[in-house]
mmCIF file with all atom_site columns, C-alpha atoms in Angstrom:
data_model
loop_
_atom_site.group_PDB
_atom_site.id
_atom_site.type_symbol
_atom_site.label_atom_id
_atom_site.label_alt_id
_atom_site.label_comp_id
_atom_site.label_asym_id
_atom_site.label_entity_id
_atom_site.label_seq_id
_atom_site.pdbx_PDB_ins_code
_atom_site.Cartn_x
_atom_site.Cartn_y
_atom_site.Cartn_z
_atom_site.occupancy
_atom_site.B_iso_or_equiv
_atom_site.pdbx_formal_charge
_atom_site.auth_seq_id
_atom_site.auth_comp_id
_atom_site.auth_asym_id
_atom_site.auth_atom_id
_atom_site.pdbx_PDB_model_num
ATOM 1   C CA . MET G 1 1   ? 36.131  -39.622 -11.004 1.00 52.00 ? 110 MET G CA 1
ATOM 2   C CA . ILE G 1 2   ? 35.519  -35.982 -10.084 1.00 50.00 ? 111 ILE G CA 1
ATOM 3   C CA . ALA G 1 3   ? 34.622  -35.120 -13.686 1.00 50.00 ? 112 ALA G CA 1
ATOM 4   C CA . ARG G 1 4   ? 32.100  -37.965 -13.763 1.00 53.00 ? 113 ARG G CA 1
ATOM 5   C CA . SER G 1 5   ? 30.408  -36.827 -10.521 1.00 50.00 ? 114 SER G CA 1
ATOM 6   C CA . LEU G 1 6   ? 30.257  -33.246 -11.834 1.00 46.00 ? 115 LEU G CA 1
ATOM 7   C CA . ARG G 1 7   ? 28.605  -34.448 -15.053 1.00 52.00 ? 116 ARG G CA 1
ATOM 8   C CA . VAL G 1 8   ? 26.049  -36.419 -13.022 1.00 50.00 ? 117 VAL G CA 1
ATOM 9   C CA . ALA G 1 9   ? 25.372  -33.376 -10.840 1.00 48.00 ? 118 ALA G CA 1
ATOM 10  C CA . ALA G 1 10  ? 24.999  -31.221 -13.951 1.00 47.00 ? 119 ALA G CA 1
ATOM 11  C CA . GLN G 1 11  ? 22.514  -33.681 -15.404 1.00 50.00 ? 120 GLN G CA 1
ATOM 12  C CA . ARG G 1 12  ? 20.462  -33.516 -12.216 1.00 50.00 ? 121 ARG G CA 1
ATOM 13  C CA . GLY G 1 13  ? 20.326  -29.748 -12.472 1.00 47.00 ? 122 GLY G CA 1
ATOM 14  C CA . ARG G 1 14  ? 22.582  -28.942 -9.552  1.00 45.00 ? 123 ARG G CA 1
ATOM 15  C CA . CYS G 1 15  ? 25.466  -27.544 -11.624 1.00 44.00 ? 124 CYS G CA 1
ATOM 16  C CA . LEU G 1 16  ? 25.774  -25.327 -14.632 1.00 45.00 ? 125 LEU G CA 1
ATOM 17  C CA . LEU G 1 17  ? 28.513  -25.998 -17.160 1.00 44.00 ? 126 LEU G CA 1
ATOM 18  C CA . MET G 1 18  ? 29.849  -22.568 -18.075 1.00 44.00 ? 127 MET G CA 1
ATOM 19  C CA . PRO G 1 19  ? 32.118  -22.099 -21.107 1.00 44.00 ? 128 PRO G CA 1
ATOM 20  C CA . THR G 1 20  ? 35.476  -20.484 -20.489 1.00 41.00 ? 129 THR G CA 1
ATOM 21  C CA . ARG G 1 21  ? 36.954  -17.671 -22.570 1.00 41.00 ? 130 ARG G CA 1
ATOM 22  C CA . SER G 1 22  ? 39.245  -20.039 -24.444 1.00 38.00 ? 131 SER G CA 1
ATOM 23  C CA . LEU G 1 23  ? 37.663  -22.359 -26.961 1.00 42.00 ? 132 LEU G CA 1
ATOM 24  C CA . LEU G 1 24  ? 40.303  -25.013 -26.225 1.00 44.00 ? 133 LEU G CA 1
ATOM 25  C CA . ALA G 1 25  ? 39.846  -25.111 -22.446 1.00 45.00 ? 134 ALA G CA 1
ATOM 26  C CA . PRO G 1 26  ? 37.221  -27.428 -20.991 1.00 48.00 ? 135 PRO G CA 1
ATOM 27  C CA . ARG G 1 27  ? 33.969  -26.093 -19.595 1.00 48.00 ? 136 ARG G CA 1
ATOM 28  C CA . ILE G 1 28  ? 34.073  -25.329 -15.873 1.00 47.00 ? 137 ILE G CA 1
ATOM 29  C CA . PRO G 1 29  ? 31.141  -26.454 -13.780 1.00 47.00 ? 138 PRO G CA 1
ATOM 30  C CA . ILE G 1 30  ? 29.619  -23.982 -11.336 1.00 47.00 ? 139 ILE G CA 1
ATOM 31  C CA . CYS G 1 31  ? 27.690  -25.717 -8.586  1.00 47.00 ? 140 CYS G CA 1
ATOM 32  C CA . ARG G 1 32  ? 25.092  -24.268 -6.220  1.00 49.00 ? 141 ARG G CA 1
ATOM 33  C CA . THR G 1 33  ? 23.112  -26.267 -3.770  1.00 49.00 ? 142 THR G CA 1
ATOM 34  C CA . TYR G 1 34  ? 19.846  -25.197 -2.225  1.00 47.00 ? 143 TYR G CA 1
ATOM 35  C CA . SER G 1 35  ? 18.422  -26.987 0.743   1.00 49.00 ? 144 SER G CA 1
ATOM 36  C CA . ASN G 1 36  ? 14.971  -25.806 -0.145  1.00 51.00 ? 145 ASN G CA 1
ATOM 37  C CA . ALA G 1 37  ? 13.497  -24.431 -3.348  1.00 50.00 ? 146 ALA G CA 1
ATOM 38  C CA . TYR G 1 38  ? 12.617  -21.144 -1.614  1.00 50.00 ? 147 TYR G CA 1
ATOM 39  C CA . ASP G 1 39  ? 15.774  -20.550 0.427   1.00 51.00 ? 148 ASP G CA 1
ATOM 40  C CA . HIS G 1 40  ? 17.254  -18.027 -1.977  1.00 50.00 ? 149 HIS G CA 1
ATOM 41  C CA . ASP G 1 41  ? 16.491  -14.368 -2.619  1.00 57.00 ? 150 ASP G CA 1
ATOM 42  C CA . GLY G 1 42  ? 13.354  -13.547 -4.533  1.00 59.00 ? 151 GLY G CA 1
ATOM 43  C CA . LYS G 1 43  ? 10.806  -15.133 -2.229  1.00 57.00 ? 152 LYS G CA 1
ATOM 44  C CA . THR G 1 44  ? 7.268   -14.206 -3.122  1.00 55.00 ? 153 THR G CA 1
ATOM 45  C CA . LYS G 1 45  ? 5.042   -12.895 -0.364  1.00 52.00 ? 154 LYS G CA 1
ATOM 46  C CA . VAL G 1 46  ? 1.307   -12.750 -0.859  1.00 48.00 ? 155 VAL G CA 1
ATOM 47  C CA . SER G 1 47  ? -0.922  -10.748 1.420   1.00 49.00 ? 156 SER G CA 1
ATOM 48  C CA . ILE G 1 48  ? -4.652  -10.639 0.963   1.00 51.00 ? 157 ILE G CA 1
ATOM 49  C CA . PHE G 1 49  ? -5.461  -7.052  1.756   1.00 51.00 ? 158 PHE G CA 1
ATOM 50  C CA . ASN G 1 50  ? -9.227  -7.280  1.998   1.00 52.00 ? 159 ASN G CA 1
ATOM 51  C CA . THR G 1 51  ? -8.861  -9.218  5.266   1.00 53.00 ? 160 THR G CA 1
ATOM 52  C CA . GLU G 1 52  ? -6.767  -6.487  6.898   1.00 56.00 ? 161 GLU G CA 1
ATOM 53  C CA . THR G 1 53  ? -8.869  -3.909  8.711   1.00 58.00 ? 162 THR G CA 1
ATOM 54  C CA . ASP G 1 54  ? -6.075  -1.338  9.034   1.00 66.00 ? 163 ASP G CA 1
ATOM 55  C CA . LEU G 1 55  ? -6.470  -0.500  5.325   1.00 72.00 ? 164 LEU G CA 1
ATOM 56  C CA . GLY G 1 56  ? -10.086 0.534   5.875   1.00 85.00 ? 165 GLY G CA 1
ATOM 57  C CA . LEU G 1 57  ? -13.298 -1.181  4.907   1.00 91.00 ? 166 LEU G CA 1
ATOM 58  C CA . MET G 1 58  ? -13.174 -3.653  2.062   1.00 93.00 ? 167 MET G CA 1
ATOM 59  C CA . ILE G 1 59  ? -15.881 -5.746  0.451   1.00 94.00 ? 168 ILE G CA 1
ATOM 60  C CA . THR G 1 60  ? -15.124 -9.431  0.901   1.00 91.00 ? 169 THR G CA 1
ATOM 61  C CA . GLY G 1 61  ? -18.337 -10.905 -0.459  1.00 89.00 ? 170 GLY G CA 1
ATOM 62  C CA . TYR G 1 62  ? -21.737 -10.212 -1.943  1.00 91.00 ? 171 TYR G CA 1
ATOM 63  C CA . SER G 1 63  ? -24.978 -12.020 -2.595  1.00 89.00 ? 172 SER G CA 1
ATOM 64  C CA . GLN G 1 64  ? -28.439 -11.287 -3.948  1.00 92.00 ? 173 GLN G CA 1
ATOM 65  C CA . TYR G 1 65  ? -29.324 -9.848  -0.548  1.00 93.00 ? 174 TYR G CA 1
ATOM 66  C CA . GLY G 1 66  ? -26.345 -7.712  0.383   1.00 93.00 ? 175 GLY G CA 1
ATOM 67  C CA . PHE G 1 67  ? -22.646 -7.492  1.152   1.00 94.00 ? 176 PHE G CA 1
ATOM 68  C CA . ARG G 1 68  ? -20.027 -8.715  3.633   1.00 93.00 ? 177 ARG G CA 1
ATOM 69  C CA . LEU G 1 69  ? -17.181 -6.449  4.739   1.00 93.00 ? 178 LEU G CA 1
ATOM 70  C CA . ASN G 1 70  ? -13.709 -7.331  6.000   1.00 90.00 ? 179 ASN G CA 1
ATOM 71  C CA . ASN G 1 71  ? -14.756 -6.572  9.593   1.00 90.00 ? 180 ASN G CA 1
ATOM 72  C CA . ASP G 1 72  ? -17.341 -9.413  9.307   1.00 87.00 ? 181 ASP G CA 1
ATOM 73  C CA . MET G 1 73  ? -20.231 -6.966  9.078   1.00 92.00 ? 182 MET G CA 1
ATOM 74  C CA . VAL G 1 74  ? -23.086 -8.159  6.863   1.00 93.00 ? 183 VAL G CA 1
ATOM 75  C CA . LEU G 1 75  ? -25.186 -5.448  5.211   1.00 94.00 ? 184 LEU G CA 1
ATOM 76  C CA . ILE G 1 76  ? -28.547 -6.011  3.554   1.00 94.00 ? 185 ILE G CA 1
ATOM 77  C CA . GLY G 1 77  ? -29.584 -4.187  0.390   1.00 94.00 ? 186 GLY G CA 1
ATOM 78  C CA . PRO G 1 78  ? -27.900 -1.407  -1.598  1.00 96.00 ? 187 PRO G CA 1
ATOM 79  C CA . ILE G 1 79  ? -25.088 0.361   0.259   1.00 96.00 ? 188 ILE G CA 1
ATOM 80  C CA . SER G 1 80  ? -22.642 3.242   0.000   1.00 96.00 ? 189 SER G CA 1
ATOM 81  C CA . VAL G 1 81  ? -19.162 2.307   1.193   1.00 95.00 ? 190 VAL G CA 1
ATOM 82  C CA . PHE G 1 82  ? -16.441 4.747   2.179   1.00 94.00 ? 191 PHE G CA 1
ATOM 83  C CA . PRO G 1 83  ? -12.914 4.029   3.425   1.00 92.00 ? 192 PRO G CA 1
ATOM 84  C CA . ARG G 1 84  ? -13.993 4.061   7.095   1.00 91.00 ? 193 ARG G CA 1
ATOM 85  C CA . SER G 1 85  ? -17.817 3.970   7.080   1.00 92.00 ? 194 SER G CA 1
ATOM 86  C CA . VAL G 1 86  ? -20.830 2.548   5.310   1.00 94.00 ? 195 VAL G CA 1
ATOM 87  C CA . LEU G 1 87  ? -24.387 3.798   4.747   1.00 94.00 ? 196 LEU G CA 1
ATOM 88  C CA . SER G 1 88  ? -27.567 2.362   3.321   1.00 94.00 ? 197 SER G CA 1
ATOM 89  C CA . TRP G 1 89  ? -28.315 3.634   -0.199  1.00 94.00 ? 198 TRP G CA 1
ATOM 90  C CA . ASN G 1 90  ? -31.984 4.231   -0.986  1.00 93.00 ? 199 ASN G CA 1
ATOM 91  C CA . VAL G 1 91  ? -32.289 2.710   -4.470  1.00 94.00 ? 200 VAL G CA 1
ATOM 92  C CA . ASN G 1 92  ? -33.838 -0.555  -5.649  1.00 91.00 ? 201 ASN G CA 1
ATOM 93  C CA . ASN G 1 93  ? -32.245 -0.911  -9.093  1.00 91.00 ? 202 ASN G CA 1
ATOM 94  C CA . PHE G 1 94  ? -30.144 1.095   -11.542 1.00 91.00 ? 203 PHE G CA 1
ATOM 95  C CA . GLU G 1 95  ? -33.239 2.897   -12.863 1.00 92.00 ? 204 GLU G CA 1
ATOM 96  C CA . ASP G 1 96  ? -33.565 4.578   -9.432  1.00 93.00 ? 205 ASP G CA 1
ATOM 97  C CA . ILE G 1 97  ? -30.135 6.206   -9.744  1.00 94.00 ? 206 ILE G CA 1
ATOM 98  C CA . THR G 1 98  ? -30.832 9.916   -10.143 1.00 93.00 ? 207 THR G CA 1
ATOM 99  C CA . GLU G 1 99  ? -29.194 13.194  -9.211  1.00 93.00 ? 208 GLU G CA 1
ATOM 100 C CA . ASP G 1 100 ? -31.066 13.020  -5.896  1.00 94.00 ? 209 ASP G CA 1
ATOM 101 C CA . SER G 1 101 ? -29.752 9.551   -5.081  1.00 94.00 ? 210 SER G CA 1
ATOM 102 C CA . LEU G 1 102 ? -26.207 10.739  -5.875  1.00 95.00 ? 211 LEU G CA 1
ATOM 103 C CA . SER G 1 103 ? -26.484 14.080  -4.036  1.00 94.00 ? 212 SER G CA 1
ATOM 104 C CA . LEU G 1 104 ? -24.649 12.739  -0.964  1.00 93.00 ? 213 LEU G CA 1
ATOM 105 C CA . PHE G 1 105 ? -21.345 12.193  -2.759  1.00 95.00 ? 214 PHE G CA 1
ATOM 106 C CA . PRO G 1 106 ? -20.579 15.810  -3.820  1.00 94.00 ? 215 PRO G CA 1
ATOM 107 C CA . THR G 1 107 ? -21.287 17.058  -0.281  1.00 93.00 ? 216 THR G CA 1
ATOM 108 C CA . LEU G 1 108 ? -18.723 14.832  1.426   1.00 90.00 ? 217 LEU G CA 1
ATOM 109 C CA . GLU G 1 109 ? -15.752 16.396  3.149   1.00 89.00 ? 218 GLU G CA 1
ATOM 110 C CA . PRO G 1 110 ? -12.936 15.593  2.446   1.00 89.00 ? 219 PRO G CA 1
ATOM 111 C CA . LYS G 1 111 ? -13.931 15.492  -1.207  1.00 92.00 ? 220 LYS G CA 1
ATOM 112 C CA . ILE G 1 112 ? -13.776 12.106  -2.908  1.00 94.00 ? 221 ILE G CA 1
ATOM 113 C CA . ASP G 1 113 ? -11.674 11.642  -6.052  1.00 94.00 ? 222 ASP G CA 1
ATOM 114 C CA . VAL G 1 114 ? -13.478 8.618   -7.459  1.00 96.00 ? 223 VAL G CA 1
ATOM 115 C CA . LEU G 1 115 ? -17.014 7.301   -7.176  1.00 97.00 ? 224 LEU G CA 1
ATOM 116 C CA . ILE G 1 116 ? -17.567 3.706   -8.234  1.00 97.00 ? 225 ILE G CA 1
ATOM 117 C CA . ILE G 1 117 ? -21.119 2.605   -8.893  1.00 96.00 ? 226 ILE G CA 1
ATOM 118 C CA . GLY G 1 118 ? -22.031 -1.078  -9.058  1.00 96.00 ? 227 GLY G CA 1
ATOM 119 C CA . ILE G 1 119 ? -25.408 -1.517  -10.745 1.00 95.00 ? 228 ILE G CA 1
ATOM 120 C CA . GLY G 1 120 ? -25.986 -5.239  -10.198 1.00 92.00 ? 229 GLY G CA 1
ATOM 121 C CA . ASP G 1 121 ? -25.265 -7.994  -12.675 1.00 90.00 ? 230 ASP G CA 1
ATOM 122 C CA . GLN G 1 122 ? -26.317 -6.265  -15.903 1.00 89.00 ? 231 GLN G CA 1
ATOM 123 C CA . ALA G 1 123 ? -24.017 -4.241  -18.138 1.00 89.00 ? 232 ALA G CA 1
ATOM 124 C CA . PRO G 1 124 ? -24.238 -0.485  -17.554 1.00 89.00 ? 233 PRO G CA 1
ATOM 125 C CA . PRO G 1 125 ? -26.478 1.192   -20.147 1.00 91.00 ? 234 PRO G CA 1
ATOM 126 C CA . PRO G 1 126 ? -24.560 3.962   -21.980 1.00 91.00 ? 235 PRO G CA 1
ATOM 127 C CA . ALA G 1 127 ? -27.327 6.499   -21.284 1.00 91.00 ? 236 ALA G CA 1
ATOM 128 C CA . LEU G 1 128 ? -27.081 5.876   -17.519 1.00 91.00 ? 237 LEU G CA 1
ATOM 129 C CA . SER G 1 129 ? -23.289 6.147   -17.518 1.00 90.00 ? 238 SER G CA 1
ATOM 130 C CA . LYS G 1 130 ? -23.426 9.374   -19.525 1.00 93.00 ? 239 LYS G CA 1
ATOM 131 C CA . ARG G 1 131 ? -26.046 10.930  -17.223 1.00 93.00 ? 240 ARG G CA 1
ATOM 132 C CA . ILE G 1 132 ? -24.097 10.058  -14.059 1.00 94.00 ? 241 ILE G CA 1
ATOM 133 C CA . ILE G 1 133 ? -20.756 11.204  -15.482 1.00 93.00 ? 242 ILE G CA 1
ATOM 134 C CA . GLU G 1 134 ? -22.197 14.558  -16.587 1.00 94.00 ? 243 GLU G CA 1
ATOM 135 C CA . PHE G 1 135 ? -23.719 15.139  -13.135 1.00 94.00 ? 244 PHE G CA 1
ATOM 136 C CA . MET G 1 136 ? -20.509 14.297  -11.274 1.00 94.00 ? 245 MET G CA 1
ATOM 137 C CA . LYS G 1 137 ? -18.351 16.268  -13.707 1.00 94.00 ? 246 LYS G CA 1
ATOM 138 C CA . LYS G 1 138 ? -19.909 19.443  -12.263 1.00 94.00 ? 247 LYS G CA 1
ATOM 139 C CA . TYR G 1 139 ? -18.340 18.523  -8.926  1.00 95.00 ? 248 TYR G CA 1
ATOM 140 C CA . LYS G 1 140 ? -15.034 17.303  -10.406 1.00 94.00 ? 249 LYS G CA 1
ATOM 141 C CA . ILE G 1 141 ? -15.579 13.729  -9.229  1.00 95.00 ? 250 ILE G CA 1
ATOM 142 C CA . ASN G 1 142 ? -14.470 10.870  -11.477 1.00 95.00 ? 251 ASN G CA 1
ATOM 143 C CA . VAL G 1 143 ? -17.059 8.122   -11.911 1.00 96.00 ? 252 VAL G CA 1
ATOM 144 C CA . GLU G 1 144 ? -16.944 4.476   -12.957 1.00 94.00 ? 253 GLU G CA 1
ATOM 145 C CA . VAL G 1 145 ? -20.223 2.664   -13.611 1.00 95.00 ? 254 VAL G CA 1
ATOM 146 C CA . LEU G 1 146 ? -19.624 -1.089  -13.497 1.00 95.00 ? 255 LEU G CA 1
ATOM 147 C CA . ARG G 1 147 ? -21.210 -4.392  -12.650 1.00 94.00 ? 256 ARG G CA 1
ATOM 148 C CA . THR G 1 148 ? -21.275 -4.978  -8.902  1.00 94.00 ? 257 THR G CA 1
ATOM 149 C CA . GLU G 1 149 ? -18.572 -7.665  -8.952  1.00 92.00 ? 258 GLU G CA 1
ATOM 150 C CA . GLN G 1 150 ? -16.158 -5.374  -10.813 1.00 94.00 ? 259 GLN G CA 1
ATOM 151 C CA . ALA G 1 151 ? -17.130 -2.388  -8.659  1.00 96.00 ? 260 ALA G CA 1
ATOM 152 C CA . CYS G 1 152 ? -16.282 -4.276  -5.445  1.00 95.00 ? 261 CYS G CA 1
ATOM 153 C CA . ALA G 1 153 ? -12.837 -5.242  -6.742  1.00 94.00 ? 262 ALA G CA 1
ATOM 154 C CA . THR G 1 154 ? -12.127 -1.717  -8.011  1.00 95.00 ? 263 THR G CA 1
ATOM 155 C CA . PHE G 1 155 ? -13.166 -0.156  -4.697  1.00 96.00 ? 264 PHE G CA 1
ATOM 156 C CA . ASN G 1 156 ? -10.961 -2.566  -2.717  1.00 94.00 ? 265 ASN G CA 1
ATOM 157 C CA . PHE G 1 157 ? -7.974  -1.841  -4.945  1.00 93.00 ? 266 PHE G CA 1
ATOM 158 C CA . LEU G 1 158 ? -8.312  1.952   -4.776  1.00 94.00 ? 267 LEU G CA 1
ATOM 159 C CA . ASN G 1 159 ? -9.035  1.908   -1.049  1.00 92.00 ? 268 ASN G CA 1
ATOM 160 C CA . ALA G 1 160 ? -5.901  -0.163  -0.416  1.00 90.00 ? 269 ALA G CA 1
ATOM 161 C CA . GLU G 1 161 ? -3.943  2.566   -2.228  1.00 91.00 ? 270 GLU G CA 1
ATOM 162 C CA . ASN G 1 162 ? -5.370  5.154   0.225   1.00 90.00 ? 271 ASN G CA 1
ATOM 163 C CA . ARG G 1 163 ? -7.289  6.962   -2.500  1.00 91.00 ? 272 ARG G CA 1
ATOM 164 C CA . MET G 1 164 ? -10.284 9.098   -1.594  1.00 94.00 ? 273 MET G CA 1
ATOM 165 C CA . VAL G 1 165 ? -12.865 6.710   -2.993  1.00 96.00 ? 274 VAL G CA 1
ATOM 166 C CA . ALA G 1 166 ? -16.526 5.918   -2.428  1.00 96.00 ? 275 ALA G CA 1
ATOM 167 C CA . CYS G 1 167 ? -18.618 3.083   -3.759  1.00 96.00 ? 276 CYS G CA 1
ATOM 168 C CA . ALA G 1 168 ? -22.365 2.808   -4.289  1.00 97.00 ? 277 ALA G CA 1
ATOM 169 C CA . LEU G 1 169 ? -23.483 -0.781  -4.753  1.00 96.00 ? 278 LEU G CA 1
ATOM 170 C CA . ILE G 1 170 ? -26.679 -2.564  -5.725  1.00 96.00 ? 279 ILE G CA 1
ATOM 171 C CA . PRO G 1 171 ? -26.727 -6.330  -5.039  1.00 95.00 ? 280 PRO G CA 1
ATOM 172 C CA . PRO G 1 172 ? -26.886 -8.452  -8.205  1.00 93.00 ? 281 PRO G CA 1
ATOM 173 C CA . LEU G 1 173 ? -30.088 -10.306 -9.065  1.00 90.00 ? 282 LEU G CA 1
ATOM 174 C CA . HIS G 1 174 ? -28.244 -13.395 -10.325 1.00 84.00 ? 283 HIS G CA 1
ATOM 175 C CA . LEU G 1 175 ? -24.988 -14.902 -9.163  1.00 80.00 ? 284 LEU G CA 1
ATOM 176 C CA . THR G 1 176 ? -22.549 -16.804 -11.299 1.00 75.00 ? 285 THR G CA 1
ATOM 177 C CA . TYR G 1 177 ? -20.346 -19.432 -9.734  1.00 75.00 ? 286 TYR G CA 1
ATOM 178 C CA . ASN G 1 178 ? -17.576 -21.738 -10.818 1.00 77.00 ? 287 ASN G CA 1
ATOM 179 C CA . GLU G 1 179 ? -16.145 -25.097 -9.750  1.00 83.00 ? 288 GLU G CA 1
ATOM 180 C CA . ASN G 1 180 ? -13.985 -23.459 -7.090  1.00 82.00 ? 289 ASN G CA 1
ATOM 181 C CA . ASP G 1 181 ? -17.069 -21.906 -5.455  1.00 78.00 ? 290 ASP G CA 1
ATOM 182 C CA . ILE G 1 182 ? -18.773 -25.319 -5.345  1.00 82.00 ? 291 ILE G CA 1
ATOM 183 C CA . LEU G 1 183 ? -15.664 -26.929 -3.844  1.00 86.00 ? 292 LEU G CA 1
ATOM 184 C CA . GLN G 1 184 ? -15.361 -24.204 -1.190  1.00 83.00 ? 293 GLN G CA 1
ATOM 185 C CA . ALA G 1 185 ? -19.029 -24.630 -0.250  1.00 84.00 ? 294 ALA G CA 1
ATOM 186 C CA . LYS G 1 186 ? -18.600 -28.403 0.103   1.00 86.00 ? 295 LYS G CA 1
ATOM 187 C CA . LEU G 1 187 ? -15.499 -27.950 2.277   1.00 87.00 ? 296 LEU G CA 1
ATOM 188 C CA . LYS G 1 188 ? -17.317 -25.476 4.542   1.00 83.00 ? 297 LYS G CA 1
ATOM 189 C CA . GLN G 1 189 ? -20.253 -27.839 4.824   1.00 85.00 ? 298 GLN G CA 1
ATOM 190 C CA . LYS G 1 190 ? -17.907 -30.696 5.717   1.00 86.00 ? 299 LYS G CA 1
ATOM 191 C CA . GLU G 1 191 ? -16.274 -28.537 8.430   1.00 85.00 ? 300 GLU G CA 1
ATOM 192 C CA . LEU G 1 192 ? -19.656 -27.675 9.903   1.00 82.00 ? 301 LEU G CA 1
ATOM 193 C CA . TYR G 1 193 ? -20.663 -31.309 10.344  1.00 83.00 ? 302 TYR G CA 1
ATOM 194 C CA . GLU G 1 194 ? -17.261 -32.585 11.358  1.00 79.00 ? 303 GLU G CA 1
ATOM 195 C CA . THR G 1 195 ? -17.019 -33.847 14.940  1.00 71.00 ? 304 THR G CA 1
ATOM 196 C CA . ASP G 1 196 ? -13.881 -34.142 17.005  1.00 62.00 ? 305 ASP G CA 1
#
């Protein structure tokens, strides 16, 4: 009777039948019961760091007009973001990025380690990347020239690691969206018009 109930429990996945050292001895069941699938060690904890303001400023959203930060500030147009502050950046598109438009970053104190430049939704032209990298190399500042979406994510990641990072961003001209974005928009719209 006990052997039958152990076999049934093993079939349901509650017991493991472990072989013994002797080939002649029967297998011994080892049973563990969990009241909940996540009651054992190894729980996974997820924290979304771009909603926490104690890690500094993070970019939580962008549009064709500007950017939203994790402190709910909405900024219009191109911006320069630092771990604790943000400034307007006087460029209209990536063709306006010159040594003059980048002259702020080498003068900062404490000195930044990495400058991330988001140039909108187009791929960075190699000539632009080369020109910017050569200029910043004089000041020993590492540079990444990326699309704005990638630049926002890279800035958030490095800022969360407490790196000395700055980001110069140009809003994209075109936005791409997926099914999840459409679903989220519909849910927000439903919440807006929902009455108690």
